[in-house]
Short mmCIF file of C-alpha atoms in Angstrom, two decimals:
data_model
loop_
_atom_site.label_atom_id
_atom_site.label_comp_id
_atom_site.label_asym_id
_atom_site.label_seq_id
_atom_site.Cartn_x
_atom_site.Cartn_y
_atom_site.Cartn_z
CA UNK A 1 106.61 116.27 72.16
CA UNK A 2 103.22 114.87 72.58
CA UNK A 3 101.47 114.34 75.76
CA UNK A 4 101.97 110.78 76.83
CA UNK A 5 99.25 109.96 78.19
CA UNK A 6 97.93 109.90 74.28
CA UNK A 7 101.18 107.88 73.51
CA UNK A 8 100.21 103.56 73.12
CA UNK A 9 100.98 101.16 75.38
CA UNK A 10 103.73 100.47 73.26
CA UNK A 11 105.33 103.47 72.38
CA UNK A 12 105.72 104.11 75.61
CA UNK A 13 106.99 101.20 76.03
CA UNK A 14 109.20 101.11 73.22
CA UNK A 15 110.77 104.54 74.49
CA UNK A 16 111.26 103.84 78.11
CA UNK A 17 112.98 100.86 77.00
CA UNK A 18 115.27 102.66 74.73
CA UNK A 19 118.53 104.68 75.15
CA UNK A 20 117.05 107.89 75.32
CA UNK A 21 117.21 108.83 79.02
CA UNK A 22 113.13 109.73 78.72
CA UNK A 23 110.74 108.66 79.88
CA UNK A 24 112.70 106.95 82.53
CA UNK A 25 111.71 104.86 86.45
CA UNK A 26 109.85 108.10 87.26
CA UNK A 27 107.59 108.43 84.43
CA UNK A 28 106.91 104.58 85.43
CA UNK A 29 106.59 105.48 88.66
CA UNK A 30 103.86 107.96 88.12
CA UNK A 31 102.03 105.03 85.39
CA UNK A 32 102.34 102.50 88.49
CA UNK A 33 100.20 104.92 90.40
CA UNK A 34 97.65 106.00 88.33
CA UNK A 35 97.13 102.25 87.38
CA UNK A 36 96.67 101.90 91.30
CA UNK A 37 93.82 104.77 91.51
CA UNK A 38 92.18 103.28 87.83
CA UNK A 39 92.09 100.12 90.22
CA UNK A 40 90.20 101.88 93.16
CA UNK A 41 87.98 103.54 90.94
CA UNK A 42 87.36 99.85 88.86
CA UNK A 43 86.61 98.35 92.59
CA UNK A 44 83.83 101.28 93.41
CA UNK A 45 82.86 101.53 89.73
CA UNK A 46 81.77 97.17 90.04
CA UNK A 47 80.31 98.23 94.04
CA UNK A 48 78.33 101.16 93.48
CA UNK A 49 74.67 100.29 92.26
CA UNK A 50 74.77 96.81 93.78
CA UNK A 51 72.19 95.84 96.24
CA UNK A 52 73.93 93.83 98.02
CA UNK A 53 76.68 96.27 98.53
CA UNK A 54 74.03 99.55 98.75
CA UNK A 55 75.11 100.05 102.88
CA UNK A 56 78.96 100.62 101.25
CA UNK A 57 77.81 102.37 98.45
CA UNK A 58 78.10 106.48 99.97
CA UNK A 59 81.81 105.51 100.94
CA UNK A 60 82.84 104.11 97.37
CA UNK A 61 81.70 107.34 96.03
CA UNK A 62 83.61 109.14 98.11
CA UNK A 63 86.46 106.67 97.46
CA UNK A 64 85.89 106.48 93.46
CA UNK A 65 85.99 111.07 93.65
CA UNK A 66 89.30 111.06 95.65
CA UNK A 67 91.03 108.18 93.46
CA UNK A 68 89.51 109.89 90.33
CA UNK A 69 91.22 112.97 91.43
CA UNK A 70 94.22 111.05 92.52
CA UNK A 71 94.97 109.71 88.85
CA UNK A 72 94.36 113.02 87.06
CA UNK A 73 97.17 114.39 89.17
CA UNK A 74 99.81 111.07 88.28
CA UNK A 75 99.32 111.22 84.99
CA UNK A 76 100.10 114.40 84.90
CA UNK A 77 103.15 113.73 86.84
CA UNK A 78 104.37 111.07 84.08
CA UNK A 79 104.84 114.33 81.71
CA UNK A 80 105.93 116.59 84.79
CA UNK A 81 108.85 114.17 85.40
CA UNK A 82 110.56 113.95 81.80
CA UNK A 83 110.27 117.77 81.73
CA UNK A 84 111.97 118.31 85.14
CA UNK A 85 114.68 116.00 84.18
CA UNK A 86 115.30 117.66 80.85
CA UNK A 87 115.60 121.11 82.77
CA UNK A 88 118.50 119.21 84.86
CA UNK A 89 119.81 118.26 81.67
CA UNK A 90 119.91 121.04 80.28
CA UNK A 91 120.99 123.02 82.73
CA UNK A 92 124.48 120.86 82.77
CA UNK A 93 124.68 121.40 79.06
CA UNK A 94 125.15 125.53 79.98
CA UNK A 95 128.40 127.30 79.06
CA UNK A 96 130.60 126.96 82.22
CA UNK A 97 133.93 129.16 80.63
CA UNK A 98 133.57 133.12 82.26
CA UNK A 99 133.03 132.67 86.06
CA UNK A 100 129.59 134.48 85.30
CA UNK A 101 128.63 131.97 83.35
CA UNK A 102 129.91 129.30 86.07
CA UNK A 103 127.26 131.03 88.70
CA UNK A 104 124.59 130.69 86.31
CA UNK A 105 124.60 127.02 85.53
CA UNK A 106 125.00 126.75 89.03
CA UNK A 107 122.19 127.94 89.61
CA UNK A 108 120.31 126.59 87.30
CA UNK A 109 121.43 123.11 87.89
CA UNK A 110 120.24 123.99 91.55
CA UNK A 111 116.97 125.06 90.86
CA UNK A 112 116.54 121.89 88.12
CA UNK A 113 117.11 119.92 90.64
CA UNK A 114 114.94 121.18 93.34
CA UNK A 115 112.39 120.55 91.06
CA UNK A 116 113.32 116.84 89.49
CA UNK A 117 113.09 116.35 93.78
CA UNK A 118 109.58 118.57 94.26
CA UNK A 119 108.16 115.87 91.15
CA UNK A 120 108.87 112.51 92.50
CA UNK A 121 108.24 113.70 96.00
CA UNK A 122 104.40 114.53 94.65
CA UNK A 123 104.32 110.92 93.01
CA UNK A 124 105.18 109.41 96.75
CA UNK A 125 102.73 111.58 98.60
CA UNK A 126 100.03 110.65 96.62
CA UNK A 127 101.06 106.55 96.48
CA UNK A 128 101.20 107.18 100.01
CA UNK A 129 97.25 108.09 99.98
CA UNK A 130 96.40 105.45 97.47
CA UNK A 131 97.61 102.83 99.89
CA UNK A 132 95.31 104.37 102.56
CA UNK A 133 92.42 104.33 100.18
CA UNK A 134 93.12 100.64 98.88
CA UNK A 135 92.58 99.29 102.74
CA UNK A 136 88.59 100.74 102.07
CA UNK A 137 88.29 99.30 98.98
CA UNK A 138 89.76 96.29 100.20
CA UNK A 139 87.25 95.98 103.38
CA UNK A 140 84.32 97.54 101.53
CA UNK A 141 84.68 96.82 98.20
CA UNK A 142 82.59 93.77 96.59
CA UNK A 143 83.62 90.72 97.08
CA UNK A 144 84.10 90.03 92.85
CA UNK A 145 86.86 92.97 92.14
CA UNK A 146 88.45 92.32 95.72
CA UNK A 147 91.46 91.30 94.03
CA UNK A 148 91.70 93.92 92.22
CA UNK A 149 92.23 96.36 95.19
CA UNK A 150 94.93 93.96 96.43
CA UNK A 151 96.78 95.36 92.60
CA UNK A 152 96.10 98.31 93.75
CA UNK A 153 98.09 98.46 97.05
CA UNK A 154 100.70 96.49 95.39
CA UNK A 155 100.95 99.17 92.19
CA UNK A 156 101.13 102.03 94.64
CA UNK A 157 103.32 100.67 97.18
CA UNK A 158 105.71 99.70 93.89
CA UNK A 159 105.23 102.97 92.70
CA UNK A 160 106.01 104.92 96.35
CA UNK A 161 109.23 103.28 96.82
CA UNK A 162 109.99 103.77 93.02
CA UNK A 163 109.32 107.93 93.15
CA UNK A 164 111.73 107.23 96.40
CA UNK A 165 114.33 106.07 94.63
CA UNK A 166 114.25 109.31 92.35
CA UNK A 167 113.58 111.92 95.34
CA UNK A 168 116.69 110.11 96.53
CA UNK A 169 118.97 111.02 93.62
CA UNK A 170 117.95 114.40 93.05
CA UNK A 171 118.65 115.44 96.86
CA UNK A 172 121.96 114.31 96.49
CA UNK A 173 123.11 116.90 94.34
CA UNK A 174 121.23 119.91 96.55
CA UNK A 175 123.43 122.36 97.61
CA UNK A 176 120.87 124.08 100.08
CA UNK A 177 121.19 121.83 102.87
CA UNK A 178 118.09 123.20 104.95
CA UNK A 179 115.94 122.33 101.40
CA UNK A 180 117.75 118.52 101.33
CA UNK A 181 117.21 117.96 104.78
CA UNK A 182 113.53 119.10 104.87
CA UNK A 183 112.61 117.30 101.60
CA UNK A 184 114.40 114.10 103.38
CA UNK A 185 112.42 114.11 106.19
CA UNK A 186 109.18 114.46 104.84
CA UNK A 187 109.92 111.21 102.24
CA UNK A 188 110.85 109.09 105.40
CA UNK A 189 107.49 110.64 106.94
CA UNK A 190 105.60 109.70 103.98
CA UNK A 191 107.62 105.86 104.05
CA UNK A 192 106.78 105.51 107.93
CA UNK A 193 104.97 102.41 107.55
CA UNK A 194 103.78 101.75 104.30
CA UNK A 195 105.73 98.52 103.69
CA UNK A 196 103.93 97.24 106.36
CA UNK A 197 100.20 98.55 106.01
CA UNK A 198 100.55 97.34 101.96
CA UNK A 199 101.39 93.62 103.26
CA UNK A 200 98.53 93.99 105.96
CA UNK A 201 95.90 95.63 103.12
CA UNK A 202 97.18 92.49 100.60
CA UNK A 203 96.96 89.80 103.34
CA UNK A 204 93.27 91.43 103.89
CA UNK A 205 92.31 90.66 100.27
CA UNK A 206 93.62 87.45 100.49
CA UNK A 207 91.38 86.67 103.15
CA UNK A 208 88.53 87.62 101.39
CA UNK A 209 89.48 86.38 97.90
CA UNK B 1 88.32 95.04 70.22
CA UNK B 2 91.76 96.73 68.59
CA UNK B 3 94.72 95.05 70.57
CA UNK B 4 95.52 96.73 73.62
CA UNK B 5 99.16 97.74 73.14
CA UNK B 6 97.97 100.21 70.42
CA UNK B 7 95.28 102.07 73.28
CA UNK B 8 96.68 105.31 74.48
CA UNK B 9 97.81 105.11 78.32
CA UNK B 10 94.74 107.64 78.81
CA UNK B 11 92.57 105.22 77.17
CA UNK B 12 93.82 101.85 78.88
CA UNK B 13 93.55 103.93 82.00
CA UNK B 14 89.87 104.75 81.93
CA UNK B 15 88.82 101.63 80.65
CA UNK B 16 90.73 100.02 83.78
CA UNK B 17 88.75 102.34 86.00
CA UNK B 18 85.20 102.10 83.80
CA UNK B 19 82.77 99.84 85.51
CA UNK B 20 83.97 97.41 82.67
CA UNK B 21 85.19 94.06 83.95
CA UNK B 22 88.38 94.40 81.68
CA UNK B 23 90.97 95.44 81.50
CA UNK B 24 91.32 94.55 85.34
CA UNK B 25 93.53 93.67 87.73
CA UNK B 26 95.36 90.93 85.52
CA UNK B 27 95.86 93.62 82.52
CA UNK B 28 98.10 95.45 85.15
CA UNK B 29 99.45 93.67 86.78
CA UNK B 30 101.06 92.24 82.78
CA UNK B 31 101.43 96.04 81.98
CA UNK B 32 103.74 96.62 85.43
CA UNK B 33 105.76 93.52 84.34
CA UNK B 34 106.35 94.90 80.81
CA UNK B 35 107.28 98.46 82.49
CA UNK B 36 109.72 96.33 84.72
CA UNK B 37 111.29 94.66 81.72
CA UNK B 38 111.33 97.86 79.41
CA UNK B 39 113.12 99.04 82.40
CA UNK B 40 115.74 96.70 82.47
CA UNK B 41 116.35 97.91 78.65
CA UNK B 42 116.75 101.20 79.37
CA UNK B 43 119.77 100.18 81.87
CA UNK B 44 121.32 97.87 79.35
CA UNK B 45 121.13 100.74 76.64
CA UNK B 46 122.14 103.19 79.13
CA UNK B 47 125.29 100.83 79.60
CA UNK B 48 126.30 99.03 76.61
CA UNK B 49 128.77 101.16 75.04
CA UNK B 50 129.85 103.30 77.39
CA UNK B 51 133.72 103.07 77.78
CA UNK B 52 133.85 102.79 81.45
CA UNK B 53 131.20 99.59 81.32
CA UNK B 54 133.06 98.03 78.69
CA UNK B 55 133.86 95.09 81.39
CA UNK B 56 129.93 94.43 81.60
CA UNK B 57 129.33 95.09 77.64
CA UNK B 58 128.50 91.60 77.31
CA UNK B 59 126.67 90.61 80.36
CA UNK B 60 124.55 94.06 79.79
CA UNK B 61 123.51 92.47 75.59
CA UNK B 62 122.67 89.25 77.14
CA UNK B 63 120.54 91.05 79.93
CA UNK B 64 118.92 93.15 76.97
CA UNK B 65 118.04 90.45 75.11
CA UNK B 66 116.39 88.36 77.71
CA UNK B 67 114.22 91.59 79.16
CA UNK B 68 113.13 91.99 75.35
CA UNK B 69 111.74 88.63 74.97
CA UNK B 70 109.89 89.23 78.01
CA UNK B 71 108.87 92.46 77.57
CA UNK B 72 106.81 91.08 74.68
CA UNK B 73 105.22 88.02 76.36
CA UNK B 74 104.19 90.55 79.32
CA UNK B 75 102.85 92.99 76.37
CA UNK B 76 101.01 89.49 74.96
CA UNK B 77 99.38 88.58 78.33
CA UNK B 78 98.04 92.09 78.65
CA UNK B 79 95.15 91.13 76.10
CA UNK B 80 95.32 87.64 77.12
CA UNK B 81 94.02 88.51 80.48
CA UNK B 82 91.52 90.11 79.07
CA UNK B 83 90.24 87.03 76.63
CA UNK B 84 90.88 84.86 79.38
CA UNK B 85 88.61 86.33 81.90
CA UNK B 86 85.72 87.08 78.92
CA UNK B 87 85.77 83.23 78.32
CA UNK B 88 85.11 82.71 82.03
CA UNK B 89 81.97 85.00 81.52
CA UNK B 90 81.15 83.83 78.50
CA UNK B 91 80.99 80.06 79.88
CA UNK B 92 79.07 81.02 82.86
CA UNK B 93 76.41 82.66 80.56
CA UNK B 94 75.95 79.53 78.43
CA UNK B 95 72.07 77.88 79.03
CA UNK B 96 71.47 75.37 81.66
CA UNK B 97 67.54 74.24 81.22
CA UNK B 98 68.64 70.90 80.09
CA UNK B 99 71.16 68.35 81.28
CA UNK B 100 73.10 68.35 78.45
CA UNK B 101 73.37 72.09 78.85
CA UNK B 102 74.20 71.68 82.60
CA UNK B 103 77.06 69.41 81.45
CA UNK B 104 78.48 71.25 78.44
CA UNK B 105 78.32 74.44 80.23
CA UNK B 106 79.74 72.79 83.19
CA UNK B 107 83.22 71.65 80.80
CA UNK B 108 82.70 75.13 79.67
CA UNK B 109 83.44 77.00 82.84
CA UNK B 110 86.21 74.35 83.64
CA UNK B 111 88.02 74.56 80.79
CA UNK B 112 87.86 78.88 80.63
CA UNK B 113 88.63 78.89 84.77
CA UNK B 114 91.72 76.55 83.65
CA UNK B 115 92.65 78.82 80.96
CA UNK B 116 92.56 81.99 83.31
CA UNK B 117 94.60 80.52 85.94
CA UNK B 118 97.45 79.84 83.23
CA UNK B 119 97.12 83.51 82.15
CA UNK B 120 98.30 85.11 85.53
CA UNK B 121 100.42 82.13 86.08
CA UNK B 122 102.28 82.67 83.28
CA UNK B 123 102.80 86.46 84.19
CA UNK B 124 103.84 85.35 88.37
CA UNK B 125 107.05 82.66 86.12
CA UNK B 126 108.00 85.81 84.03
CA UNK B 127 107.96 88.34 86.88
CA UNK B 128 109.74 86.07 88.83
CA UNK B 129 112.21 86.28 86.67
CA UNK B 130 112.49 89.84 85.83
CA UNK B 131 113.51 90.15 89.70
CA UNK B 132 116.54 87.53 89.11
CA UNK B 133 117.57 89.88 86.05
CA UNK B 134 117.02 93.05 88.16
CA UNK B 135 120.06 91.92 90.74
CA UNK B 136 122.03 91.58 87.29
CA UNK B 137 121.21 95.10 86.43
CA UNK B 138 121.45 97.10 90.41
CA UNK B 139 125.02 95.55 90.24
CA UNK B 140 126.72 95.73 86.75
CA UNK B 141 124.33 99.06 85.21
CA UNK B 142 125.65 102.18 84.70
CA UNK B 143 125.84 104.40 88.34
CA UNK B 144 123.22 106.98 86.31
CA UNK B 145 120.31 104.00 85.48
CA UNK B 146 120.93 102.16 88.50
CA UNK B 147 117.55 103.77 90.28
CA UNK B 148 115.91 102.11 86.85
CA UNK B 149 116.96 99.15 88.36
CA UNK B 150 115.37 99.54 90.91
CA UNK B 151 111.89 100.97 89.72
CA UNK B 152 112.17 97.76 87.51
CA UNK B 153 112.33 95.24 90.44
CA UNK B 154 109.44 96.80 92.33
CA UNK B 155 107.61 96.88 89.65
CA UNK B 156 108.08 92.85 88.43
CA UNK B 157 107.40 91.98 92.03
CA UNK B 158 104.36 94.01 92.25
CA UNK B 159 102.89 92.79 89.27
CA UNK B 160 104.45 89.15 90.46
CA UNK B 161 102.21 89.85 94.03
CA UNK B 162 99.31 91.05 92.03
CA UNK B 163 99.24 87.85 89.55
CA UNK B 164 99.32 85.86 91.88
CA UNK B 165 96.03 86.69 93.07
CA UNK B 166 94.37 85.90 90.21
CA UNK B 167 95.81 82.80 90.04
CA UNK B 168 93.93 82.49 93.74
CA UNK B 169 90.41 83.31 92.27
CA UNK B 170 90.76 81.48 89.53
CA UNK B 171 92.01 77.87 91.20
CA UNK B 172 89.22 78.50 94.11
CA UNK B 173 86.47 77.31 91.21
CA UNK B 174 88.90 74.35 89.74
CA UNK B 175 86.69 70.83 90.06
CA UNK B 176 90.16 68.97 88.74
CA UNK B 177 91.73 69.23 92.64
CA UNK B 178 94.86 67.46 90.56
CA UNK B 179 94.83 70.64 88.20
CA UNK B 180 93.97 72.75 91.42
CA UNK B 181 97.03 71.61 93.39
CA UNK B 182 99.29 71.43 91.23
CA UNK B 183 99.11 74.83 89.99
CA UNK B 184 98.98 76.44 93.45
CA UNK B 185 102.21 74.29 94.15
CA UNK B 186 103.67 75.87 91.17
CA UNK B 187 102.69 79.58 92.53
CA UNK B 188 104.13 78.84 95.36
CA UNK B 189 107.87 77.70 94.26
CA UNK B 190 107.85 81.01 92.64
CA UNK B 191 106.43 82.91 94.87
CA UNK B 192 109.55 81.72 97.20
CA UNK B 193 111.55 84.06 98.68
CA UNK B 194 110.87 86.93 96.12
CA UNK B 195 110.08 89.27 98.69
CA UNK B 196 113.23 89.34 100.57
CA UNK B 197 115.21 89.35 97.33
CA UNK B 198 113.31 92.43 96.17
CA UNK B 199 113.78 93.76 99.26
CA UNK B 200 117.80 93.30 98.97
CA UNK B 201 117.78 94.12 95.53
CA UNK B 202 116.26 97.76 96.22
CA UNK B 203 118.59 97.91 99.59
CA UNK B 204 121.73 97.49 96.73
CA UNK B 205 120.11 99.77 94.38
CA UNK B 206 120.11 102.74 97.60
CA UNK B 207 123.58 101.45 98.42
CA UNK B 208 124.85 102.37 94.99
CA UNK B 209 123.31 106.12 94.24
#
């Protein structure tokens, strides 16, 4: 398959529409998110070289290399998550008739799934730091593309409780209970708050609009 | 400019980040609405014809049909945005020595600030509905799409949020109070209550993984 981040608009569309079970709400996920970052870098991109903005401008380029950084790393993730839930798929599809063949989808499926948990947990960890980063581009960012970081909190808080979602499912099928419960603890860690810091970063743009 | 659904994600991506005015905010937030409706497709193909749905065959082909339609008005309104806001500029760039100018440029800016408020208005009414059909698809979808469901209502009430900011900047330059008012009245019935219904619309889609 092609990388699809050179896939249109709307054949990726098209396909995560369709019945095939790929892309699915985790490649969306990750698109949600690096649409946040392109936002944060649009915001510093319309601030930087303004004079009216030039006592902000050292922070939006420290603001426009992190989210730069950030987005190279989702869309990546967009691919990483259709391969990690093929692996689960195809671990299932493993002969399960001698009892050594039994163990070995077992542990396949195990391992698959440690890693369709690993990929969405990524996705939410880094939503997590786009919200922090939209709450400078909403307070320094110039007053024209404003609105524009208020998409931005909005697409990454969407896309952090989306990759949720997904971390969600995969844990429930986890045998190792010291890997579920770990993995668990550090998505409610990375939730702590963020439904409320993206309506306090939004209301901010509002405010300035 | 080649229509925007036929750009590679990459390509939409680093436009939306360029120091280019468009694609902005509006772009994605019409882009997130189309994911959220593709989404909704991918649970109604995931569903239909699967013997133990059969019950919701029907509701799940009228569901499909609807998130089709406005898959491809959210798909439209991508490049809409975009000619919207480029009429805006366009208008403001238009001479002023004279009087006449002042006035024809004047209608100009009305007229284009009118247009661009319809634009992300039209995105908030389909949005707002994509969240009524997500409840339709966390409840009847298959148990293996139902976090789809999910992904899909964030997503239409993120890009629901995030359209109705443009529809902010856009009225704050409206001369026609009339036109002003009655168009922020009209955000604001459908901006009604979508937040808690996301927010119990997710809370069924955990209930049911």
């Amino acid at each position: 398959m092609t990388d699809i981040r050179q896939q249109s608009i709307q054949e990726f569309l098209d396909r995560l529409a369709s019945k095939s079970p790929t892309p699915g709400g985790g490649s969306a996920a990750a698109l949600m998110g690096a649409q946040s970052a392109a936002l944060l870098g649009m915001v510093c991109n319309l601030t930087i070289g303004k004079p009216q903005y030039s006592e902000v401008e050292e922070d939006m380029r420290v603001l426009l290399e992190k989210s730069e950084l950030l987005r190279a790393r989702l869309t990546g993730l967009i691919d990483a998550d259709i391969r990690a839930f093929q692996e689960v798929m195809s671990a299932y599809r493993l002969p399960k008739q001698t009892s050594d063949e039994q163990t070995r989808r077992s542990e396949a499926i195990q391992q698959a799934l440690q890693k369709a948990t690993d990929v969405p947990l990524q996705c939410a960890r880094i939503c997590a730091e786009l919200i922090q980063l939209s709450r400078t581009a909403a307070q320094q960012g110039g007053k024209n593309v404003v609105s524009d970081a208020g998409v931005a909190v909005m697409a990454a808080h969407a896309a952090l409780q989306s990759a949720a979602l997904n971390v969600h499912i995969n844990i429930g099928g986890i045998e190792d209970k010291q890997f579920a419960i770990a993995k668990s603890a550090e998505l409610e860690e990375i939730l702590q708050g963020s439904a409320a810091e993206t309506e306090e970063i939004y209301r901010l743009v509002m405010s300035r609009l």
